[in-house]
Short mmCIF file of C-alpha atoms in Angstrom, two decimals:
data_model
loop_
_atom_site.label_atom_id
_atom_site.label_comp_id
_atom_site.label_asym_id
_atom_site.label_seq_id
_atom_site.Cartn_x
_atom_site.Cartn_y
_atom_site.Cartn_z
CA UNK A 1 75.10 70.27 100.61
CA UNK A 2 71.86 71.90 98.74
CA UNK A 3 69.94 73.31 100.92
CA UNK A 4 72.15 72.58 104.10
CA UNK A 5 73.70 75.75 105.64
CA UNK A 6 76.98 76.08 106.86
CA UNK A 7 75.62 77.37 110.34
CA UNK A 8 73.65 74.54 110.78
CA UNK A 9 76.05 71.84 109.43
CA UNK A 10 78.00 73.39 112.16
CA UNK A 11 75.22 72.99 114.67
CA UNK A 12 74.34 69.11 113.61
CA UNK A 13 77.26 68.19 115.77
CA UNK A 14 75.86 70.32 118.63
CA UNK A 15 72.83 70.81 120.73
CA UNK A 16 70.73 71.45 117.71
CA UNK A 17 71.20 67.75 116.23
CA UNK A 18 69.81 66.59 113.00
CA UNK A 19 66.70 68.94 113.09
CA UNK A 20 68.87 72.11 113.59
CA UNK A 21 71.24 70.53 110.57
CA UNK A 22 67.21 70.24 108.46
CA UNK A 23 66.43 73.67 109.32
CA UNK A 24 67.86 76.94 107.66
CA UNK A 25 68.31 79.99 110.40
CA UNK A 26 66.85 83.30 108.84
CA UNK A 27 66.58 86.56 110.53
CA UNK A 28 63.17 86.97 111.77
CA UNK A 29 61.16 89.67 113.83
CA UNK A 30 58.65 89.56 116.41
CA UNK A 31 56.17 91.23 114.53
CA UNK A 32 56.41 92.36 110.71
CA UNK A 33 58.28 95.40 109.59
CA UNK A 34 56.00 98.00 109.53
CA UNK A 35 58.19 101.23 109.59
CA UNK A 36 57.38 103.66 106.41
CA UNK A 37 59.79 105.18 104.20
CA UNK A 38 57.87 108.17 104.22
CA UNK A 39 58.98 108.76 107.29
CA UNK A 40 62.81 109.09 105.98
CA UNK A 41 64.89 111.38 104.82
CA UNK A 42 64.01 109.91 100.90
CA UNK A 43 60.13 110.36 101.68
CA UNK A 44 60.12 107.12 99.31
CA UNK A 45 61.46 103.66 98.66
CA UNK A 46 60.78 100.09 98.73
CA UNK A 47 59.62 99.27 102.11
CA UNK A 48 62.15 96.09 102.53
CA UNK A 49 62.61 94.66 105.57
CA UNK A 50 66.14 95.94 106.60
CA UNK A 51 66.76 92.70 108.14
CA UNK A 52 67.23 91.18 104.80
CA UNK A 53 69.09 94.02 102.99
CA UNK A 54 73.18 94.49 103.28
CA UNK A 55 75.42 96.86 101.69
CA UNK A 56 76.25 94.97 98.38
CA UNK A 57 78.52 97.75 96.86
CA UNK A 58 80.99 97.69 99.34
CA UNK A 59 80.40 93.65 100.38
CA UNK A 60 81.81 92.47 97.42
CA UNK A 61 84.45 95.32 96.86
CA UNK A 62 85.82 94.34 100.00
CA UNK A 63 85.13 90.33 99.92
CA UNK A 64 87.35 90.71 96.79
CA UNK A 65 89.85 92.69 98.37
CA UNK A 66 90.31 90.37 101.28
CA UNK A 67 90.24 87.08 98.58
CA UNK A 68 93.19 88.62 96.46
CA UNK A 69 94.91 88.90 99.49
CA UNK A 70 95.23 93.03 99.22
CA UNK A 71 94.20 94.53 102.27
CA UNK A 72 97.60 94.93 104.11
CA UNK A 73 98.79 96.83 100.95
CA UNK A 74 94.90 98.77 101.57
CA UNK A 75 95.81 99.83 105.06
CA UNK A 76 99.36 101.06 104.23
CA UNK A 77 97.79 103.26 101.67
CA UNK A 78 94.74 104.51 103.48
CA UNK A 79 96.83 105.38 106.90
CA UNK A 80 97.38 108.89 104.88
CA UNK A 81 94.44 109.28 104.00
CA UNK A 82 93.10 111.55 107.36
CA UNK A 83 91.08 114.05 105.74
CA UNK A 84 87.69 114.78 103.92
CA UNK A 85 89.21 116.61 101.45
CA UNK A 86 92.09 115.05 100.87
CA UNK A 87 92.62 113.04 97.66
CA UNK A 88 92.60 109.92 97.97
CA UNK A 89 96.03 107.94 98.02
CA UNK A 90 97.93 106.57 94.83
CA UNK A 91 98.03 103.39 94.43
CA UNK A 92 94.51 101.87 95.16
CA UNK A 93 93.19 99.44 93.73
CA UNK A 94 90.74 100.97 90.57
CA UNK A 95 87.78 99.44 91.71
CA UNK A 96 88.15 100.68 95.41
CA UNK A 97 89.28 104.20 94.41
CA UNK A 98 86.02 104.27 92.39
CA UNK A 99 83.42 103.50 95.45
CA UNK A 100 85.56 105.54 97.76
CA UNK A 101 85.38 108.59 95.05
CA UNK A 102 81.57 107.87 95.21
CA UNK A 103 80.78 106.76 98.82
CA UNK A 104 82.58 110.43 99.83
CA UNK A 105 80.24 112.73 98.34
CA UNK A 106 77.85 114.29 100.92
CA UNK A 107 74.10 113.29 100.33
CA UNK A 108 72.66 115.75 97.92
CA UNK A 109 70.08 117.26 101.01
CA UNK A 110 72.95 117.60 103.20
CA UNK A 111 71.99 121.23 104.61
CA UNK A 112 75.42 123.48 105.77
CA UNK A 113 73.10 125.69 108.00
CA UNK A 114 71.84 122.97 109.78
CA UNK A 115 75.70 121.34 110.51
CA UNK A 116 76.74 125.31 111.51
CA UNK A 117 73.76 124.64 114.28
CA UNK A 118 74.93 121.54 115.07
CA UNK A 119 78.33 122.69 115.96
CA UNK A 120 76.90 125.18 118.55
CA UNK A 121 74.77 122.02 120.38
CA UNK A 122 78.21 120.15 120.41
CA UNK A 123 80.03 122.93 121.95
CA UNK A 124 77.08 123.54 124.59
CA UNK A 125 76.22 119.96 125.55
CA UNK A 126 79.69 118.17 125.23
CA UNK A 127 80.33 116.96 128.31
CA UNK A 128 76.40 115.35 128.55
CA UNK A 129 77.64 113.99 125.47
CA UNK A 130 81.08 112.28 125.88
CA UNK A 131 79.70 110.79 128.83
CA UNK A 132 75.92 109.54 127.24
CA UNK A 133 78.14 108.20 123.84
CA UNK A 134 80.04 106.25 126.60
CA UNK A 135 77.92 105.16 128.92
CA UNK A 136 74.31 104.62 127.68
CA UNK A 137 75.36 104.27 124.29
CA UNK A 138 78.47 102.18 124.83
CA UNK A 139 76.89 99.70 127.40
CA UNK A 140 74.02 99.47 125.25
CA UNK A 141 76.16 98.26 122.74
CA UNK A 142 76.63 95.53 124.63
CA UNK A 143 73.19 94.42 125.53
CA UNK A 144 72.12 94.27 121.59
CA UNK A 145 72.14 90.69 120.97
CA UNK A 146 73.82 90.86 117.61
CA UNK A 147 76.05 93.48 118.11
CA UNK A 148 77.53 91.93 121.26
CA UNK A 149 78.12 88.83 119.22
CA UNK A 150 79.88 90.63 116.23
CA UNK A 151 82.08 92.28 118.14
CA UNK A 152 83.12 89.89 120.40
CA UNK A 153 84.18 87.16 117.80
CA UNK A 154 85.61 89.80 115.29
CA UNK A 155 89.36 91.26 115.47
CA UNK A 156 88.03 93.62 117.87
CA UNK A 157 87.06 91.58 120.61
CA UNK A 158 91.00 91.08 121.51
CA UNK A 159 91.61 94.52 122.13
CA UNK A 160 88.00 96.30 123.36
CA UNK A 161 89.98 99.04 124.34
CA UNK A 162 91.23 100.04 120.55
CA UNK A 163 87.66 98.79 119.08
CA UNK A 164 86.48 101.54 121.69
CA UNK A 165 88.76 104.39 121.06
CA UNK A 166 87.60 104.00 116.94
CA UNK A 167 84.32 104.02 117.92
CA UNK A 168 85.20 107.20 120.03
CA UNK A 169 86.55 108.94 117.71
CA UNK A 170 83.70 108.26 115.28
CA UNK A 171 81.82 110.16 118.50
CA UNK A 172 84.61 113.03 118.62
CA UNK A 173 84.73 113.57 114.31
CA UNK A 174 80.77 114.34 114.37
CA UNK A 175 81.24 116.78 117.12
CA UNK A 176 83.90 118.67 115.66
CA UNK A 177 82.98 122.28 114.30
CA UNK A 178 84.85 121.01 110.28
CA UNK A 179 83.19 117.77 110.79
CA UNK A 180 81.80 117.34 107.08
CA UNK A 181 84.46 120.41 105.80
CA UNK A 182 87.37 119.79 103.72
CA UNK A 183 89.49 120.07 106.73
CA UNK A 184 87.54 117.86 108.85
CA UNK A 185 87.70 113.99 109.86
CA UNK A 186 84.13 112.46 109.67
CA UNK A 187 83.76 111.89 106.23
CA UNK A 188 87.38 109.70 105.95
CA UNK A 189 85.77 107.96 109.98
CA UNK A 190 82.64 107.02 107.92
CA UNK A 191 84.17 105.88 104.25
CA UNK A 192 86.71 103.80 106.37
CA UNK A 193 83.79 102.12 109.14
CA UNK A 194 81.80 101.37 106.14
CA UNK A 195 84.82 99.18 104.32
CA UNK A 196 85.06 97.36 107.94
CA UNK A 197 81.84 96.97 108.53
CA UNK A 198 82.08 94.96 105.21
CA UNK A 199 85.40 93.36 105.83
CA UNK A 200 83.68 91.41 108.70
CA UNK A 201 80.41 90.62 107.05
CA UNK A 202 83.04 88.89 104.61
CA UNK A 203 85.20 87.15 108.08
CA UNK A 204 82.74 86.38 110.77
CA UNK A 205 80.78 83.63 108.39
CA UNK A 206 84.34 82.38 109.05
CA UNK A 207 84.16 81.91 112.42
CA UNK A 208 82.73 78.84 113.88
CA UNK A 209 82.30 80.64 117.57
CA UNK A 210 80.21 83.05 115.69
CA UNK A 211 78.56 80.88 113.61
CA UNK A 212 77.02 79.08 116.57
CA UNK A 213 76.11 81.50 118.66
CA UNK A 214 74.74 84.15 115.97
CA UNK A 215 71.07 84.28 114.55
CA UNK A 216 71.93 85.52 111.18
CA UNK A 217 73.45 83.99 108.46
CA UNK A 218 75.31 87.89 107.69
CA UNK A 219 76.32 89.91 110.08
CA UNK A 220 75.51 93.97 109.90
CA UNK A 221 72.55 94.37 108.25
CA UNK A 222 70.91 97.29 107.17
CA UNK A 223 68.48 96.89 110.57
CA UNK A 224 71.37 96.39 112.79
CA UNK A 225 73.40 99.36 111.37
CA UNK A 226 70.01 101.44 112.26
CA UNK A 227 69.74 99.68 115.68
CA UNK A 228 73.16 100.71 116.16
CA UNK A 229 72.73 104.17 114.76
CA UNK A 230 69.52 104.66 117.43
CA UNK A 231 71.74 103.28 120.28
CA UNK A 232 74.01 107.00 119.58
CA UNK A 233 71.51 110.27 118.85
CA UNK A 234 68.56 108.40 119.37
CA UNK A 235 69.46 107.35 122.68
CA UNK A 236 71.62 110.38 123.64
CA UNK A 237 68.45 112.74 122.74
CA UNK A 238 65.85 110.22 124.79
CA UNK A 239 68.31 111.15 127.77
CA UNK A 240 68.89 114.45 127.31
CA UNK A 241 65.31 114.94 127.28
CA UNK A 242 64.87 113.46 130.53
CA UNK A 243 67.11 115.33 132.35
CA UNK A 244 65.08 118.27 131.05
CA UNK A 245 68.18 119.85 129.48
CA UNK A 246 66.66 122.98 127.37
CA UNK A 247 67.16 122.83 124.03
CA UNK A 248 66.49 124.82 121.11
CA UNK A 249 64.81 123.18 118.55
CA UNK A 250 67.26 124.49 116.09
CA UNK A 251 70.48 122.62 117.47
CA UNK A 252 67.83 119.72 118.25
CA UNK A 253 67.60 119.43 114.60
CA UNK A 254 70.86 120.40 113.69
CA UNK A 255 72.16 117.98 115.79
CA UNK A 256 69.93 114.96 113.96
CA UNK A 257 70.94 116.50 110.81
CA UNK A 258 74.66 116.01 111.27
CA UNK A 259 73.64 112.11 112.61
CA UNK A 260 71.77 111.70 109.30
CA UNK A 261 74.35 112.31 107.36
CA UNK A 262 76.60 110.21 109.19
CA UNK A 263 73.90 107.42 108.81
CA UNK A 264 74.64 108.01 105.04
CA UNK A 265 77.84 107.91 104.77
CA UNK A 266 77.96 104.40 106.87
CA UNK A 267 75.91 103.08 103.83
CA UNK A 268 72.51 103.07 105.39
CA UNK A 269 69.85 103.61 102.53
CA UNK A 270 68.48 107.09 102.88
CA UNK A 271 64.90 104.86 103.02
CA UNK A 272 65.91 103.80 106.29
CA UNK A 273 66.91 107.00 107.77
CA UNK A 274 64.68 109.16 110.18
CA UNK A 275 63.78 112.38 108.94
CA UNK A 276 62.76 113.63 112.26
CA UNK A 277 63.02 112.65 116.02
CA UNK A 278 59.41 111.44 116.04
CA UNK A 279 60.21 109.29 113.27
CA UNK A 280 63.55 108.59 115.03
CA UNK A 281 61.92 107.01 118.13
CA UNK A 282 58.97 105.18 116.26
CA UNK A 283 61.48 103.50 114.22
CA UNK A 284 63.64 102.56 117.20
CA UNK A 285 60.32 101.48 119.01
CA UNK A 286 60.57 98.71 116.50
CA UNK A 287 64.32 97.98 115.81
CA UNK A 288 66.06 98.66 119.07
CA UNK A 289 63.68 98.61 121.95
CA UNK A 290 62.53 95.20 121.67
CA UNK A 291 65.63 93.52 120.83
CA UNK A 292 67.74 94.53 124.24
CA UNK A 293 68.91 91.57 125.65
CA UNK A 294 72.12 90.08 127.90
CA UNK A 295 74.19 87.60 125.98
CA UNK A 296 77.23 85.52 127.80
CA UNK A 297 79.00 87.68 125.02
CA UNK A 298 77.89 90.54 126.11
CA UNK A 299 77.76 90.56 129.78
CA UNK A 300 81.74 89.91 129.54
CA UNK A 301 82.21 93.18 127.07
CA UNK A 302 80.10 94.72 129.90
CA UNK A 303 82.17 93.66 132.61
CA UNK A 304 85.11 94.74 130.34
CA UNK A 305 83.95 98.47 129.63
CA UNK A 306 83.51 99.14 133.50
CA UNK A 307 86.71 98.47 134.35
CA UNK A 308 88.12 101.09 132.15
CA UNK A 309 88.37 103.94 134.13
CA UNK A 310 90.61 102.06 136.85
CA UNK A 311 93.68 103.65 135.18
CA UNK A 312 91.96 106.95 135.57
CA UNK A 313 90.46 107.79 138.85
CA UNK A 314 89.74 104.86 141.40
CA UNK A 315 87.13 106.47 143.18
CA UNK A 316 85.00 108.87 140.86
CA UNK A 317 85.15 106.11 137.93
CA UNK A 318 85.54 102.77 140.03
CA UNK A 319 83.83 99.81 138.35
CA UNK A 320 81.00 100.18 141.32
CA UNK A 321 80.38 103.90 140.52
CA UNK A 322 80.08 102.93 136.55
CA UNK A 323 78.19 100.39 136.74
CA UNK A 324 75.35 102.39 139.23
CA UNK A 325 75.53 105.42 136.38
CA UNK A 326 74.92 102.20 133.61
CA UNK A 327 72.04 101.10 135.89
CA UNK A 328 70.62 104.79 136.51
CA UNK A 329 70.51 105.03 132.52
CA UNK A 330 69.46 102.18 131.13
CA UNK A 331 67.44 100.78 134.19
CA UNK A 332 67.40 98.07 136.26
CA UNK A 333 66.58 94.67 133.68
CA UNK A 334 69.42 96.04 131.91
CA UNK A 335 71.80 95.99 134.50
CA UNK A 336 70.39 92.90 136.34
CA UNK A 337 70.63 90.72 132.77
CA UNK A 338 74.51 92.26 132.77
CA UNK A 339 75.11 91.45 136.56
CA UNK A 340 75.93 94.78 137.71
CA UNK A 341 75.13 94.85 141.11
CA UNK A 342 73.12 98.04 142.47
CA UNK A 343 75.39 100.19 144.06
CA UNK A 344 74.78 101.32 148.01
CA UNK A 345 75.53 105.33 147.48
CA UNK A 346 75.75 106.13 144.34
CA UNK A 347 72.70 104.52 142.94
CA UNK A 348 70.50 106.28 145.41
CA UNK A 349 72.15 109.40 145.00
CA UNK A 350 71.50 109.18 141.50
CA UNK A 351 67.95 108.48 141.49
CA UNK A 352 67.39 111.53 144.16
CA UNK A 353 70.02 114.28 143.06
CA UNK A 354 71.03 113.75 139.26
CA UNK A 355 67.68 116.02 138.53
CA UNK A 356 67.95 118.81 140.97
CA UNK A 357 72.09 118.48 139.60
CA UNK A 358 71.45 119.14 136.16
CA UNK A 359 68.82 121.97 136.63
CA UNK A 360 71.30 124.24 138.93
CA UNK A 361 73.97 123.17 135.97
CA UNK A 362 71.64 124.63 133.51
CA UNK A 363 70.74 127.38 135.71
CA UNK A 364 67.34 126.55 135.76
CA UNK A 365 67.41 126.14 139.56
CA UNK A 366 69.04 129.46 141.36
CA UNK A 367 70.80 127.19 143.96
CA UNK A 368 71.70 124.20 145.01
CA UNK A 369 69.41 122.03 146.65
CA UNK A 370 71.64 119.29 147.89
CA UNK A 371 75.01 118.96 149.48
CA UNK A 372 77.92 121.01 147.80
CA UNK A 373 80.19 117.78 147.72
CA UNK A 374 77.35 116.05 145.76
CA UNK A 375 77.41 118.81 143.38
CA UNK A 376 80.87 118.68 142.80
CA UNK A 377 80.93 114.95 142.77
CA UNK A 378 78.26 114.53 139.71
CA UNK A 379 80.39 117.53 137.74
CA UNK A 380 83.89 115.65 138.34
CA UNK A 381 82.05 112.30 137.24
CA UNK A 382 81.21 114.04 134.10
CA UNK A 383 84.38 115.42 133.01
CA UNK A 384 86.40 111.92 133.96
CA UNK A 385 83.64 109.97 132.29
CA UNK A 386 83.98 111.91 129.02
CA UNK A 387 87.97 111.43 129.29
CA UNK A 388 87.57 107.34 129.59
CA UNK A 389 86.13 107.00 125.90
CA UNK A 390 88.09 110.32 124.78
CA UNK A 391 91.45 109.37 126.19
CA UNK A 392 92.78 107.27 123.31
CA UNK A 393 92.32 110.17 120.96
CA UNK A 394 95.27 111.67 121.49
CA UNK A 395 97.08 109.40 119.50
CA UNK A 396 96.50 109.32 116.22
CA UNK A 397 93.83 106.66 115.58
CA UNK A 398 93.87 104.56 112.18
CA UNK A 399 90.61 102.54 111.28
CA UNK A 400 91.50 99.97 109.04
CA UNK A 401 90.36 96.61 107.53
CA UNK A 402 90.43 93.78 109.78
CA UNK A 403 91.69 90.69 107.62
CA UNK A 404 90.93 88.14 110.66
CA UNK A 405 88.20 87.17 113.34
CA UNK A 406 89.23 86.91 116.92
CA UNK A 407 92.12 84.46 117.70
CA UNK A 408 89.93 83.02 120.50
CA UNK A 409 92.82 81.10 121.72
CA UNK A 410 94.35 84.13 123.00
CA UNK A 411 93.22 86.16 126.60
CA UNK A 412 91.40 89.68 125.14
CA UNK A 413 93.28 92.88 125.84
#
């Protein structure tokens, strides 16, 4: 089958026919990649389009790992394995221990003043930001083509609620005051997401639903780890900005400091990360802004992620009142491509009071220019919001190798 893909020999049968079966599927951009390195962190590299680049270290560590059939024995080792400066578990395999050992070590500009900064933006804005990883940055998960796609056909697709309490905590490690110390979490959250992210470039070629649906050949490249990686600080910062929320430009940069790290320790090539917020948005002007899209995959995750806080509170987190806060952040062709319906009260409210809100909050504003019960209604949404993606933490949370794709057989959790 030279020169036949297994995509399209999948898609002869289909719609496609013969031509799609003559006809290789390659990722492909509206216009070329024009983004410099000098604009990163490295100030150099080789300019290659991300789209084509992967993380070939741990792809075939883990592609091996899966083959030899050793990642249950994996997980059961790595479940102890909780802290940054922990050593690592006996028992690995050699080659595994090795890239672990080496994929753990902070990047060499990784600056400790700027990360002590950091840790005083996450204690001052953590409510905006439990509720902005959730909300804009969670639902906007959902409306990147590719993304939607991988995680709806992978393992966690079954259970969204587990996928979204890792993906949480990832959120929670960064914004902890040891989150890159020897006592801290974020370094073990990134070493372990990088070894998944790698287990399912390995599984969802596997998958025929994915296969047919997807535009790449590979899942998670090095552009949709960055589009991913805008969707968080990025997209948190664009919003924060917005709302007019003062902040000093050292936690502003502490805060992006502490993001690019985490970019490197996900296995993003330090060519490819931002070394400013400029830089951050003119990069995601070109990765993430253009792709944003509904997919039938993603519209259902959507519907999925607003009925979370149901267990919570019915009437400050009700489906109707997340789904106007989804539309008041990421606007209306957003929500209308995800069928959220624009909500009667709150979706005015929003529009006319979230402002005014947030500068009496700030104390920017000496009182409080609308009703008292609106007030207290936008603070209470806040703190319940935050507890919806924060909620599962309390458990102890173990990210580990998925060794399957989606059973699609089975009703999702």
């Amino acid at each position: 089958m030279d020169g036949l893909s297994r995509r399209n020999a999948l898609k002869a049968g289909g719609v496609l026919g013969a031509l799609g079966a003559l006809t290789k599927v390659t990722p492909a951009r509206a216009e070329p990649w024009t983004w410099s390195p000098q604009g990163s962190v490295a100030g150099t590299g080789a300019g290659a389009d991300p789209l084509t680049v992967w993380d070939p270290e741990a792809d075939e560590l883990v592609a091996g790992l899966l083959d030899r059939a050793e990642v249950s024995r994996v997980n059961d080792l790595l479940r102890t394995w909780t802290r940054n400066g922990q050593p690592l578990p006996a028992g690995l395999p050699s080659e595994l221990r090795d890239f672990m050992e080496y994929a753990r070590q902070l990047p060499p500009w990784a600056d400790q003043g700027k990360l002590a900064t950091a840790v005083d933006f996450n204690k001052k804005r953590g409510l905006y930001l439990g509720v902005l990883y959730g909300l804009a940055s969670g639902m906007m998960s959902t409306v990147i083509p590719k993304e939607a796609r991988a995680v709806y056909y992978s393992k966690g697709g079954h259970d969204l609620k587990d996928r979204i309490s890792k993906t949480a905590k990832l959120g929670y490690d960064i914004g902890t005051a040891n989150a890159y110390a020897p006592d801290g979490e974020m370094v073990v959250t990134c070493v372990k997401t990088r070894l998944v992210h790698a287990a399912v470039r390995h599984l969802l070629p596997q998958s025929p639903h994915w296969m047919y649906s997807a535009e790449e050949e590979i899942p998670i490249s090095q552009n949709d780890m960055m589009v991913t990686w805008h969707s968080l600080p990025t997209t948190v910062m664009k919003h924060l900005t917005a709302w007019k929320v003062p902040i000093p430009a050292g936690e502003s940069e502490g805060f992006l400091h502490s993001w690019q790290i985490c970019a490197h320790m996900l296995g993003i090539r330090d060519e490819y990360i931002p070394n400013s917020w400029a830089e951050a948005d003119s990069q995601a002007a070109q990765v993430l802004d253009p792709i944003l899209a509904p997919t039938p995959e993603g519209i259902q995750l959507a519907d999925r992620l607003l009925r979370l806080g149901v267990n919570l509170d019915l009437a400050v987190l009700s489906k109707p009142v997340l789904g106007a806060f989804t539309r008041f952040l990421l606007g209306d062709k957003i929500a209308d491509g995800l069928s959220i319906p624009r909500e009667p009260v709150w979706s005015p409210l929003l529009e006319v009071s979230w402002g005014p809100f947030i500068a009496v909050r700030e104390g920017l504003l000496p009182v409080v220019p609308l009703a008292p019960d609106a007030y207290w209604l936008f603070d209470e949404f806040l703190r319940q919001a935050a507890l919806i993606y924060l909620a599962e933490l309390r458990m102890p949370i173990s990210i580990e190798l998925p060794q399957m794709n989606r059973d699609m057989s089975r009703p999702p959790r």
